[in-house]
Amino acid sequence: MPVIKRLGVAAATLAITSSSLLLTAPAAEAGATGIYKNCTALNKKWSHGVGRNNAKDKTSGKPVTNFFHSTKQYDKAMNNNRGLDRDKDGIACEKR
Protein backbone atom coordinates (compact mmCIF):
# COMPACT_ATOMS: atom_id res chain seq x y z
CA MET A 1 0.00 0.00 0.00
CA PRO A 2 1.51 3.37 -0.94
CA VAL A 3 2.48 5.74 1.87
CA ILE A 4 0.05 8.45 0.72
CA LYS A 5 -2.87 6.01 0.73
CA ARG A 6 -1.97 4.80 4.25
CA LEU A 7 -1.82 8.39 5.52
CA GLY A 8 -5.22 9.09 3.98
CA VAL A 9 -6.77 6.08 5.72
CA ALA A 10 -5.19 7.07 9.06
CA ALA A 11 -6.41 10.66 8.72
CA ALA A 12 -9.95 9.51 7.86
CA THR A 13 -10.01 7.16 10.84
CA LEU A 14 -8.81 9.93 13.16
CA ALA A 15 -11.42 12.35 11.80
CA ILE A 16 -14.27 9.88 12.33
CA THR A 17 -13.12 9.09 15.88
CA SER A 18 -12.74 12.78 16.77
CA SER A 19 -16.13 13.75 15.36
CA SER A 20 -17.91 10.95 17.22
CA LEU A 21 -16.36 12.14 20.50
CA LEU A 22 -17.47 15.69 19.83
CA LEU A 23 -21.01 14.57 19.06
CA THR A 24 -21.43 12.46 22.20
CA ALA A 25 -19.83 14.75 24.82
CA PRO A 26 -22.44 17.56 24.79
CA ALA A 27 -25.32 15.09 24.96
CA ALA A 28 -23.91 13.45 28.08
CA GLU A 29 -23.19 16.83 29.65
CA ALA A 30 -26.67 18.17 28.88
CA GLY A 31 -28.24 15.17 30.58
CA ALA A 32 -26.18 15.66 33.72
CA THR A 33 -26.95 19.32 34.14
CA GLY A 34 -30.59 19.08 33.09
CA ILE A 35 -31.57 16.77 35.95
CA TYR A 36 -32.35 19.55 38.44
CA LYS A 37 -32.90 22.54 36.19
CA ASN A 38 -35.24 24.07 38.78
CA CYS A 39 -37.16 23.21 41.96
CA THR A 40 -40.06 21.77 39.97
CA ALA A 41 -37.71 19.16 38.50
CA LEU A 42 -36.16 18.37 41.90
CA ASN A 43 -39.56 18.15 43.62
CA LYS A 44 -40.67 15.50 41.13
CA LYS A 45 -38.10 13.21 42.75
CA TRP A 46 -38.26 14.54 46.33
CA SER A 47 -41.59 16.25 46.95
CA HIS A 48 -40.39 18.11 50.06
CA GLY A 49 -36.85 18.87 48.87
CA VAL A 50 -33.46 17.38 49.61
CA GLY A 51 -31.03 18.49 52.30
CA ARG A 52 -27.83 17.69 54.10
CA ASN A 53 -28.07 15.06 56.81
CA ASN A 54 -27.83 17.65 59.62
CA ALA A 55 -29.75 20.52 57.94
CA LYS A 56 -32.45 22.51 59.72
CA ASP A 57 -34.97 24.68 57.89
CA LYS A 58 -34.55 28.42 58.55
CA THR A 59 -38.04 29.83 58.96
CA SER A 60 -40.05 32.01 61.28
CA GLY A 61 -42.95 29.55 61.09
CA LYS A 62 -43.09 25.77 61.29
CA PRO A 63 -39.85 24.28 59.90
CA VAL A 64 -39.87 21.68 57.14
CA THR A 65 -38.57 18.38 58.55
CA ASN A 66 -39.84 15.83 56.02
CA PHE A 67 -37.31 16.58 53.27
CA PHE A 68 -35.04 13.79 51.98
CA HIS A 69 -31.92 13.74 54.18
CA SER A 70 -28.85 12.99 52.05
CA THR A 71 -25.71 15.10 51.89
CA LYS A 72 -24.62 13.21 48.76
CA GLN A 73 -27.87 13.96 46.87
CA TYR A 74 -27.93 17.57 48.12
CA ASP A 75 -24.38 18.11 46.82
CA LYS A 76 -25.31 16.52 43.50
CA ALA A 77 -28.32 18.81 43.14
CA MET A 78 -26.32 21.89 44.08
CA ASN A 79 -23.57 21.02 41.61
CA ASN A 80 -26.21 21.09 38.89
CA ASN A 81 -27.83 24.35 40.00
CA ARG A 82 -26.60 26.58 42.85
CA GLY A 83 -29.92 28.47 42.89
CA LEU A 84 -31.89 25.56 44.35
CA ASP A 85 -31.07 26.53 47.95
CA ARG A 86 -31.96 30.23 48.00
CA ASP A 87 -31.87 30.68 51.77
CA LYS A 88 -28.64 28.67 52.10
CA ASP A 89 -29.90 26.52 54.96
CA GLY A 90 -28.65 23.22 53.53
CA ILE A 91 -32.05 22.22 52.12
CA ALA A 92 -32.74 22.58 48.39
CA CYS A 93 -36.31 23.28 47.25
CA GLU A 94 -37.93 22.63 50.63
CA LYS A 95 -41.69 22.82 50.84
CA ARG A 96 -44.41 21.53 53.13
PDB file of C-alpha atoms in Angstrom:
ATOM      1  CA  MET A   1       0.000   0.000   0.000  1.00  0.00           C
ATOM      2  CA  PRO A   2       1.513   3.368  -0.937  1.00  0.00           C
ATOM      3  CA  VAL A   3       2.484   5.737   1.871  1.00  0.00           C
ATOM      4  CA  ILE A   4       0.051   8.446   0.718  1.00  0.00           C
ATOM      5  CA  LYS A   5      -2.874   6.010   0.733  1.00  0.00           C
ATOM      6  CA  ARG A   6      -1.973   4.804   4.254  1.00  0.00           C
ATOM      7  CA  LEU A   7      -1.823   8.392   5.519  1.00  0.00           C
ATOM      8  CA  GLY A   8      -5.224   9.094   3.985  1.00  0.00           C
ATOM      9  CA  VAL A   9      -6.771   6.078   5.723  1.00  0.00           C
ATOM     10  CA  ALA A  10      -5.187   7.068   9.059  1.00  0.00           C
ATOM     11  CA  ALA A  11      -6.414  10.659   8.717  1.00  0.00           C
ATOM     12  CA  ALA A  12      -9.952   9.511   7.855  1.00  0.00           C
ATOM     13  CA  THR A  13     -10.010   7.157  10.845  1.00  0.00           C
ATOM     14  CA  LEU A  14      -8.812   9.932  13.164  1.00  0.00           C
ATOM     15  CA  ALA A  15     -11.419  12.353  11.797  1.00  0.00           C
ATOM     16  CA  ILE A  16     -14.267   9.879  12.328  1.00  0.00           C
ATOM     17  CA  THR A  17     -13.123   9.093  15.879  1.00  0.00           C
ATOM     18  CA  SER A  18     -12.738  12.782  16.767  1.00  0.00           C
ATOM     19  CA  SER A  19     -16.127  13.748  15.356  1.00  0.00           C
ATOM     20  CA  SER A  20     -17.909  10.952  17.217  1.00  0.00           C
ATOM     21  CA  LEU A  21     -16.355  12.138  20.496  1.00  0.00           C
ATOM     22  CA  LEU A  22     -17.465  15.691  19.829  1.00  0.00           C
ATOM     23  CA  LEU A  23     -21.007  14.574  19.065  1.00  0.00           C
ATOM     24  CA  THR A  24     -21.433  12.463  22.203  1.00  0.00           C
ATOM     25  CA  ALA A  25     -19.832  14.746  24.818  1.00  0.00           C
ATOM     26  CA  PRO A  26     -22.444  17.562  24.785  1.00  0.00           C
ATOM     27  CA  ALA A  27     -25.323  15.090  24.961  1.00  0.00           C
ATOM     28  CA  ALA A  28     -23.908  13.450  28.081  1.00  0.00           C
ATOM     29  CA  GLU A  29     -23.185  16.826  29.651  1.00  0.00           C
ATOM     30  CA  ALA A  30     -26.665  18.166  28.880  1.00  0.00           C
ATOM     31  CA  GLY A  31     -28.245  15.166  30.576  1.00  0.00           C
ATOM     32  CA  ALA A  32     -26.180  15.656  33.718  1.00  0.00           C
ATOM     33  CA  THR A  33     -26.951  19.321  34.138  1.00  0.00           C
ATOM     34  CA  GLY A  34     -30.588  19.081  33.092  1.00  0.00           C
ATOM     35  CA  ILE A  35     -31.573  16.767  35.954  1.00  0.00           C
ATOM     36  CA  TYR A  36     -32.348  19.550  38.435  1.00  0.00           C
ATOM     37  CA  LYS A  37     -32.904  22.537  36.194  1.00  0.00           C
ATOM     38  CA  ASN A  38     -35.236  24.069  38.781  1.00  0.00           C
ATOM     39  CA  CYS A  39     -37.162  23.211  41.957  1.00  0.00           C
ATOM     40  CA  THR A  40     -40.065  21.775  39.974  1.00  0.00           C
ATOM     41  CA  ALA A  41     -37.714  19.161  38.499  1.00  0.00           C
ATOM     42  CA  LEU A  42     -36.156  18.369  41.898  1.00  0.00           C
ATOM     43  CA  ASN A  43     -39.564  18.155  43.623  1.00  0.00           C
ATOM     44  CA  LYS A  44     -40.669  15.499  41.132  1.00  0.00           C
ATOM     45  CA  LYS A  45     -38.104  13.211  42.746  1.00  0.00           C
ATOM     46  CA  TRP A  46     -38.255  14.543  46.329  1.00  0.00           C
ATOM     47  CA  SER A  47     -41.590  16.247  46.951  1.00  0.00           C
ATOM     48  CA  HIS A  48     -40.392  18.113  50.062  1.00  0.00           C
ATOM     49  CA  GLY A  49     -36.851  18.874  48.868  1.00  0.00           C
ATOM     50  CA  VAL A  50     -33.460  17.378  49.613  1.00  0.00           C
ATOM     51  CA  GLY A  51     -31.029  18.488  52.296  1.00  0.00           C
ATOM     52  CA  ARG A  52     -27.833  17.694  54.098  1.00  0.00           C
ATOM     53  CA  ASN A  53     -28.068  15.061  56.806  1.00  0.00           C
ATOM     54  CA  ASN A  54     -27.831  17.651  59.621  1.00  0.00           C
ATOM     55  CA  ALA A  55     -29.750  20.519  57.939  1.00  0.00           C
ATOM     56  CA  LYS A  56     -32.450  22.507  59.722  1.00  0.00           C
ATOM     57  CA  ASP A  57     -34.973  24.681  57.892  1.00  0.00           C
ATOM     58  CA  LYS A  58     -34.550  28.421  58.545  1.00  0.00           C
ATOM     59  CA  THR A  59     -38.042  29.828  58.957  1.00  0.00           C
ATOM     60  CA  SER A  60     -40.053  32.012  61.276  1.00  0.00           C
ATOM     61  CA  GLY A  61     -42.953  29.547  61.090  1.00  0.00           C
ATOM     62  CA  LYS A  62     -43.088  25.770  61.291  1.00  0.00           C
ATOM     63  CA  PRO A  63     -39.850  24.284  59.897  1.00  0.00           C
ATOM     64  CA  VAL A  64     -39.866  21.677  57.138  1.00  0.00           C
ATOM     65  CA  THR A  65     -38.572  18.382  58.549  1.00  0.00           C
ATOM     66  CA  ASN A  66     -39.840  15.825  56.021  1.00  0.00           C
ATOM     67  CA  PHE A  67     -37.309  16.584  53.270  1.00  0.00           C
ATOM     68  CA  PHE A  68     -35.038  13.790  51.979  1.00  0.00           C
ATOM     69  CA  HIS A  69     -31.923  13.740  54.182  1.00  0.00           C
ATOM     70  CA  SER A  70     -28.852  12.990  52.054  1.00  0.00           C
ATOM     71  CA  THR A  71     -25.708  15.096  51.892  1.00  0.00           C
ATOM     72  CA  LYS A  72     -24.621  13.211  48.756  1.00  0.00           C
ATOM     73  CA  GLN A  73     -27.871  13.960  46.874  1.00  0.00           C
ATOM     74  CA  TYR A  74     -27.927  17.572  48.120  1.00  0.00           C
ATOM     75  CA  ASP A  75     -24.381  18.114  46.819  1.00  0.00           C
ATOM     76  CA  LYS A  76     -25.309  16.515  43.499  1.00  0.00           C
ATOM     77  CA  ALA A  77     -28.324  18.807  43.140  1.00  0.00           C
ATOM     78  CA  MET A  78     -26.320  21.895  44.078  1.00  0.00           C
ATOM     79  CA  ASN A  79     -23.566  21.017  41.607  1.00  0.00           C
ATOM     80  CA  ASN A  80     -26.213  21.087  38.890  1.00  0.00           C
ATOM     81  CA  ASN A  81     -27.825  24.354  39.997  1.00  0.00           C
ATOM     82  CA  ARG A  82     -26.604  26.579  42.850  1.00  0.00           C
ATOM     83  CA  GLY A  83     -29.920  28.474  42.888  1.00  0.00           C
ATOM     84  CA  LEU A  84     -31.888  25.556  44.347  1.00  0.00           C
ATOM     85  CA  ASP A  85     -31.068  26.534  47.953  1.00  0.00           C
ATOM     86  CA  ARG A  86     -31.956  30.228  48.003  1.00  0.00           C
ATOM     87  CA  ASP A  87     -31.872  30.680  51.771  1.00  0.00           C
ATOM     88  CA  LYS A  88     -28.640  28.675  52.101  1.00  0.00           C
ATOM     89  CA  ASP A  89     -29.904  26.521  54.959  1.00  0.00           C
ATOM     90  CA  GLY A  90     -28.645  23.223  53.528  1.00  0.00           C
ATOM     91  CA  ILE A  91     -32.045  22.224  52.117  1.00  0.00           C
ATOM     92  CA  ALA A  92     -32.742  22.577  48.393  1.00  0.00           C
ATOM     93  CA  CYS A  93     -36.311  23.284  47.254  1.00  0.00           C
ATOM     94  CA  GLU A  94     -37.926  22.633  50.635  1.00  0.00           C
ATOM     95  CA  LYS A  95     -41.692  22.821  50.841  1.00  0.00           C
ATOM     96  CA  ARG A  96     -44.407  21.533  53.129  1.00  0.00           C
TER      97      ARG A  96
END
